[in-house]
mmCIF file of C-alpha atoms in Angstrom:
data_model
loop_
_atom_site.group_PDB
_atom_site.id
_atom_site.type_symbol
_atom_site.label_atom_id
_atom_site.label_comp_id
_atom_site.label_asym_id
_atom_site.label_seq_id
_atom_site.Cartn_x
_atom_site.Cartn_y
_atom_site.Cartn_z
ATOM 1 C CA GLN A 20 -0.001 0.017 -0.321
ATOM 2 C CA LYS A 21 1.035 3.343 -0.865
ATOM 3 C CA GLU A 22 1.787 5.591 1.924
ATOM 4 C CA VAL A 23 0.142 8.767 -0.017
ATOM 5 C CA GLU A 24 -2.420 7.958 -2.856
ATOM 6 C CA GLN A 25 -4.127 10.713 -5.274
ATOM 7 C CA ASN A 26 -6.003 10.344 -7.705
ATOM 8 C CA SER A 27 -3.614 10.758 -10.880
ATOM 9 C CA GLY A 28 -6.249 12.269 -13.202
ATOM 10 C CA PRO A 29 -6.516 14.216 -15.279
ATOM 11 C CA LEU A 30 -9.201 15.724 -13.920
ATOM 12 C CA SER A 31 -10.666 18.351 -15.954
ATOM 13 C CA VAL A 32 -13.704 21.194 -14.941
ATOM 14 C CA PRO A 33 -14.880 23.886 -16.640
ATOM 15 C CA GLU A 34 -13.448 27.650 -15.647
ATOM 16 C CA GLY A 35 -15.728 29.058 -12.973
ATOM 17 C CA ALA A 36 -16.444 25.624 -10.862
ATOM 18 C CA ILE A 37 -15.269 23.619 -8.509
ATOM 19 C CA ALA A 38 -12.168 21.339 -8.637
ATOM 20 C CA SER A 39 -11.776 18.776 -5.380
ATOM 21 C CA LEU A 40 -8.871 17.177 -4.846
ATOM 22 C CA ASN A 41 -8.142 14.474 -2.865
ATOM 23 C CA CYS A 42 -5.297 12.602 -0.775
ATOM 24 C CA THR A 43 -5.562 9.830 1.532
ATOM 25 C CA TYR A 44 -2.167 8.336 3.850
ATOM 26 C CA SER A 45 -1.284 5.372 5.536
ATOM 27 C CA ASP A 46 0.461 6.968 8.661
ATOM 28 C CA ARG A 47 -1.881 7.285 11.426
ATOM 29 C CA GLY A 48 0.241 9.633 13.225
ATOM 30 C CA SER A 49 1.166 12.320 10.688
ATOM 31 C CA GLN A 50 0.830 15.601 11.919
ATOM 32 C CA SER A 51 1.024 17.974 8.865
ATOM 33 C CA PHE A 52 -0.302 18.087 5.657
ATOM 34 C CA PHE A 53 0.644 20.143 2.916
ATOM 35 C CA TRP A 54 -0.929 21.197 -0.783
ATOM 36 C CA TYR A 55 1.510 22.020 -3.177
ATOM 37 C CA ARG A 56 1.031 23.299 -6.774
ATOM 38 C CA GLN A 57 3.354 22.761 -9.802
ATOM 39 C CA TYR A 58 3.222 23.781 -13.104
ATOM 40 C CA SER A 59 4.899 21.971 -15.988
ATOM 41 C CA GLY A 60 8.504 22.161 -16.131
ATOM 42 C CA LYS A 61 8.712 24.121 -12.362
ATOM 43 C CA SER A 62 9.251 23.544 -8.944
ATOM 44 C CA PRO A 63 6.443 22.844 -6.512
ATOM 45 C CA GLU A 64 5.123 25.787 -4.279
ATOM 46 C CA LEU A 65 3.065 25.597 -1.195
ATOM 47 C CA ILE A 66 -0.748 26.313 -1.596
ATOM 48 C CA MET A 67 -1.847 24.935 1.584
ATOM 49 C CA PHE A 68 -0.910 23.328 4.834
ATOM 50 C CA ILE A 69 -3.693 22.174 7.709
ATOM 51 C CA TYR A 70 -2.915 20.565 10.618
ATOM 52 C CA SER A 71 -5.819 20.228 12.393
ATOM 53 C CA ASN A 72 -9.390 18.683 11.932
ATOM 54 C CA GLY A 73 -11.433 20.664 9.613
ATOM 55 C CA ASP A 74 -11.759 23.376 7.014
ATOM 56 C CA LYS A 75 -9.087 25.709 6.337
ATOM 57 C CA GLU A 76 -10.025 28.525 3.755
ATOM 58 C CA ASP A 77 -7.502 30.452 1.865
ATOM 59 C CA GLY A 78 -9.172 32.741 -0.608
ATOM 60 C CA ARG A 79 -10.507 30.577 -3.335
ATOM 61 C CA PHE A 80 -8.909 27.612 -1.540
ATOM 62 C CA THR A 81 -10.106 25.302 1.266
ATOM 63 C CA ALA A 82 -8.115 22.250 2.637
ATOM 64 C CA GLN A 83 -10.065 20.028 4.586
ATOM 65 C CA LEU A 84 -8.341 17.332 7.302
ATOM 66 C CA ASN A 85 -9.672 14.434 8.552
ATOM 67 C CA LYS A 86 -7.641 12.149 10.782
ATOM 68 C CA ALA A 87 -10.278 9.600 11.544
ATOM 69 C CA SER A 88 -10.463 8.442 7.963
ATOM 70 C CA GLN A 89 -6.807 9.961 7.130
ATOM 71 C CA TYR A 90 -8.104 11.689 4.238
ATOM 72 C CA VAL A 91 -7.076 15.384 3.229
ATOM 73 C CA SER A 92 -8.430 17.443 0.417
ATOM 74 C CA LEU A 93 -8.501 20.468 -1.306
ATOM 75 C CA LEU A 94 -10.966 23.024 -3.226
ATOM 76 C CA ILE A 95 -10.616 24.977 -5.384
ATOM 77 C CA ARG A 96 -13.395 27.490 -5.774
ATOM 78 C CA ASP A 97 -13.925 29.743 -9.316
ATOM 79 C CA SER A 98 -11.479 27.555 -10.867
ATOM 80 C CA GLN A 99 -9.706 29.405 -13.557
ATOM 81 C CA PRO A 100 -7.515 28.300 -16.344
ATOM 82 C CA SER A 101 -4.435 29.392 -14.707
ATOM 83 C CA ASP A 102 -5.265 26.571 -11.857
ATOM 84 C CA SER A 103 -4.287 24.103 -14.371
ATOM 85 C CA ALA A 104 -1.599 21.910 -12.482
ATOM 86 C CA THR A 105 -0.495 19.000 -10.705
ATOM 87 C CA TYR A 106 -1.163 19.619 -6.982
ATOM 88 C CA LEU A 107 1.113 17.527 -4.970
ATOM 89 C CA CYS A 108 -0.172 16.285 -1.828
ATOM 90 C CA ALA A 109 2.667 15.774 1.336
ATOM 91 C CA VAL A 110 2.223 14.214 4.963
ATOM 92 C CA ALA A 111 4.777 14.712 7.650
ATOM 93 C CA GLY A 112 5.278 14.145 10.797
ATOM 94 C CA GLY A 113 4.343 10.270 11.374
ATOM 95 C CA LEU A 114 5.040 7.771 13.553
ATOM 96 C CA GLY A 115 8.707 6.437 14.347
ATOM 97 C CA THR A 116 11.422 6.334 11.514
ATOM 98 C CA SER A 117 8.924 8.688 9.344
ATOM 99 C CA TYR A 118 8.702 11.811 11.923
ATOM 100 C CA ASP A 119 11.270 13.733 9.967
ATOM 101 C CA LYS A 120 10.287 12.435 6.451
ATOM 102 C CA VAL A 121 8.129 14.190 3.938
ATOM 103 C CA ILE A 122 6.218 11.899 1.751
ATOM 104 C CA PHE A 123 4.593 12.731 -1.256
ATOM 105 C CA GLY A 124 1.762 11.432 -3.314
ATOM 106 C CA PRO A 125 2.207 11.227 -7.044
ATOM 107 C CA GLY A 126 -0.248 14.356 -8.166
ATOM 108 C CA THR A 127 -3.178 14.760 -9.597
ATOM 109 C CA SER A 128 -2.820 16.819 -12.988
ATOM 110 C CA LEU A 129 -5.747 19.413 -12.928
ATOM 111 C CA SER A 130 -7.130 20.742 -16.175
ATOM 112 C CA VAL A 131 -9.523 24.300 -16.124
ATOM 113 C CA ILE A 132 -11.272 24.653 -19.752
ATOM 114 C CA PRO A 133 -12.269 28.094 -20.471
ATOM 115 C CA GLU B 22 15.501 37.576 -1.817
ATOM 116 C CA ALA B 23 14.891 34.438 0.118
ATOM 117 C CA GLN B 24 15.528 31.366 -2.135
ATOM 118 C CA VAL B 25 17.042 27.693 -2.506
ATOM 119 C CA THR B 26 19.686 27.480 -5.671
ATOM 120 C CA GLN B 27 20.821 24.408 -7.352
ATOM 121 C CA ASN B 28 23.295 24.088 -9.842
ATOM 122 C CA PRO B 29 23.733 22.428 -12.531
ATOM 123 C CA ARG B 30 20.404 23.023 -13.593
ATOM 124 C CA TYR B 31 21.088 20.519 -16.545
ATOM 125 C CA LEU B 32 23.744 18.265 -16.874
ATOM 126 C CA ILE B 33 23.981 15.226 -19.463
ATOM 127 C CA THR B 34 26.837 12.546 -18.137
ATOM 128 C CA VAL B 35 27.620 9.040 -18.650
ATOM 129 C CA THR B 36 27.608 6.026 -16.369
ATOM 130 C CA GLY B 37 30.185 5.871 -13.515
ATOM 131 C CA LYS B 38 31.451 9.364 -14.047
ATOM 132 C CA LYS B 39 30.924 10.946 -10.381
ATOM 133 C CA LEU B 40 28.977 14.021 -10.216
ATOM 134 C CA THR B 41 27.974 16.949 -7.408
ATOM 135 C CA VAL B 42 24.429 18.857 -7.395
ATOM 136 C CA THR B 43 24.721 21.713 -5.446
ATOM 137 C CA CYS B 44 22.189 23.411 -3.130
ATOM 138 C CA SER B 45 22.330 26.467 -1.277
ATOM 139 C CA GLN B 46 19.508 28.119 1.145
ATOM 140 C CA ASN B 47 19.927 31.330 2.127
ATOM 141 C CA MET B 48 17.055 31.149 4.936
ATOM 142 C CA ASN B 49 18.658 30.045 7.842
ATOM 143 C CA HIS B 50 16.953 26.457 7.657
ATOM 144 C CA GLU B 51 17.535 23.589 9.805
ATOM 145 C CA TYR B 52 15.950 21.202 7.801
ATOM 146 C CA MET B 53 17.338 20.348 4.160
ATOM 147 C CA SER B 54 16.312 17.467 1.407
ATOM 148 C CA TRP B 55 16.884 16.214 -1.723
ATOM 149 C CA TYR B 56 13.722 14.667 -3.912
ATOM 150 C CA ARG B 57 13.537 12.894 -7.366
ATOM 151 C CA GLN B 58 10.669 13.278 -9.060
ATOM 152 C CA ASP B 59 10.118 10.713 -12.114
ATOM 153 C CA PRO B 60 6.815 10.269 -14.113
ATOM 154 C CA GLY B 61 4.074 8.472 -12.101
ATOM 155 C CA LEU B 62 5.912 8.188 -9.142
ATOM 156 C CA GLY B 63 6.202 11.787 -7.999
ATOM 157 C CA LEU B 64 8.621 13.479 -5.354
ATOM 158 C CA ARG B 65 10.584 10.862 -3.985
ATOM 159 C CA GLN B 66 12.633 11.950 -0.945
ATOM 160 C CA ILE B 67 16.496 10.672 -1.455
ATOM 161 C CA TYR B 68 18.024 12.132 1.576
ATOM 162 C CA TYR B 69 17.245 15.119 4.447
ATOM 163 C CA SER B 70 19.377 16.624 7.141
ATOM 164 C CA MET B 71 17.862 18.015 10.012
ATOM 165 C CA ASN B 72 20.880 20.038 10.927
ATOM 166 C CA VAL B 73 24.711 20.164 10.193
ATOM 167 C CA GLU B 74 26.093 16.873 10.509
ATOM 168 C CA VAL B 75 22.712 15.242 10.791
ATOM 169 C CA THR B 76 21.449 13.552 8.048
ATOM 170 C CA ASP B 77 19.107 10.389 7.253
ATOM 171 C CA LYS B 78 17.884 8.414 4.377
ATOM 172 C CA GLY B 79 14.547 9.161 2.570
ATOM 173 C CA ASP B 80 12.699 6.434 0.575
ATOM 174 C CA VAL B 81 14.872 5.973 -2.359
ATOM 175 C CA PRO B 82 18.561 6.277 -0.858
ATOM 176 C CA GLU B 83 20.763 4.093 -2.948
ATOM 177 C CA GLY B 84 23.139 5.266 -5.237
ATOM 178 C CA TYR B 85 23.375 8.981 -3.365
ATOM 179 C CA LYS B 86 25.897 10.279 -0.488
ATOM 180 C CA VAL B 87 24.620 13.433 0.736
ATOM 181 C CA SER B 88 26.690 15.558 3.567
ATOM 182 C CA ARG B 89 25.664 18.771 5.705
ATOM 183 C CA LYS B 90 29.106 20.678 6.857
ATOM 184 C CA GLU B 91 27.572 24.193 6.644
ATOM 185 C CA LYS B 92 23.865 24.981 7.068
ATOM 186 C CA ARG B 93 22.986 26.836 4.124
ATOM 187 C CA ASN B 94 24.955 23.583 1.710
ATOM 188 C CA PHE B 95 23.851 20.460 1.066
ATOM 189 C CA PRO B 96 25.429 18.791 -1.677
ATOM 190 C CA LEU B 97 23.831 15.547 -3.646
ATOM 191 C CA ILE B 98 26.553 13.277 -4.857
ATOM 192 C CA LEU B 99 26.589 10.573 -7.292
ATOM 193 C CA GLU B 100 29.615 8.200 -7.116
ATOM 194 C CA SER B 101 28.638 6.085 -9.886
ATOM 195 C CA PRO B 102 26.056 7.429 -11.740
ATOM 196 C CA SER B 103 23.867 4.995 -13.557
ATOM 197 C CA PRO B 104 20.982 5.399 -16.588
ATOM 198 C CA ASN B 105 18.291 4.623 -13.789
ATOM 199 C CA GLN B 106 19.387 7.739 -11.740
ATOM 200 C CA THR B 107 18.203 9.957 -15.011
ATOM 201 C CA SER B 108 15.845 11.787 -13.633
ATOM 202 C CA LEU B 109 14.552 15.551 -12.325
ATOM 203 C CA TYR B 110 16.224 16.215 -8.888
ATOM 204 C CA PHE B 111 14.856 19.200 -6.127
ATOM 205 C CA CYS B 112 16.683 20.454 -2.920
ATOM 206 C CA ALA B 113 14.194 21.936 -0.204
ATOM 207 C CA SER B 114 14.793 23.657 2.585
ATOM 208 C CA SER B 115 12.264 23.956 5.384
ATOM 209 C CA PRO B 116 12.452 25.741 8.934
ATOM 210 C CA THR B 117 11.633 22.228 10.264
ATOM 211 C CA GLY B 118 10.905 18.391 8.885
ATOM 212 C CA TRP B 119 7.191 19.526 9.640
ATOM 213 C CA GLY B 120 7.209 23.243 8.017
ATOM 214 C CA THR B 121 6.677 23.966 4.425
ATOM 215 C CA GLN B 122 9.332 22.491 1.880
ATOM 216 C CA TYR B 123 11.011 25.836 -0.204
ATOM 217 C CA PHE B 124 11.960 24.158 -3.061
ATOM 218 C CA GLY B 125 15.053 24.886 -5.497
ATOM 219 C CA PRO B 126 14.508 25.132 -9.673
ATOM 220 C CA GLY B 127 15.484 22.004 -10.180
ATOM 221 C CA THR B 128 18.442 19.666 -11.864
ATOM 222 C CA ARG B 129 17.585 17.962 -14.906
ATOM 223 C CA LEU B 130 19.956 15.229 -15.074
ATOM 224 C CA THR B 131 20.623 12.627 -17.673
ATOM 225 C CA VAL B 132 22.875 9.491 -17.074
ATOM 226 C CA LEU B 133 23.994 7.950 -20.518
#
């Protein structure tokens, strides 16, 4: 079982719609959860981080964390063509030897259609 | 400007020829890390360092070496590169292992 899983996509949504990206993780002790955006040929950049159960909103982005279900999601409201990118879920602060490791999921490719 | 720099950005080499990819950060971060990114596999952590002289293996350390003699620098060494190390490599730094990773621009390595 992969430690961090994401739907690889591609996920296509029309401009103005809500894009929903999902991520599950296997280490129940994980403490920190991140969403990075990566444009083709570029390095990843942070979109959101979340540490506590519930929702966290920042502009058009909302991260949702459910530690009991080991599930974290990213919602993008009013999707724009400039949101077209690969979205990487990352998990850190796991149990034991995983404490200082950062585990990334394989990424979900999002395409926003004008 | 706060940044992570990597050199070289592109490198084509041959099997067995030792190489070093440099990484430097100017944010006084404790934590530095190397990743490789391959299609369909995402970012995989090679090695990480929690502080000077403290390093540990990530998920794919085989064939790589690192050292952390200064806080700002974290070079990645391939003693005897092989074609399966052809990849896109990213260096990142963070205030802590749990924190936001700040990535360098990437180094695209091809081993023939």
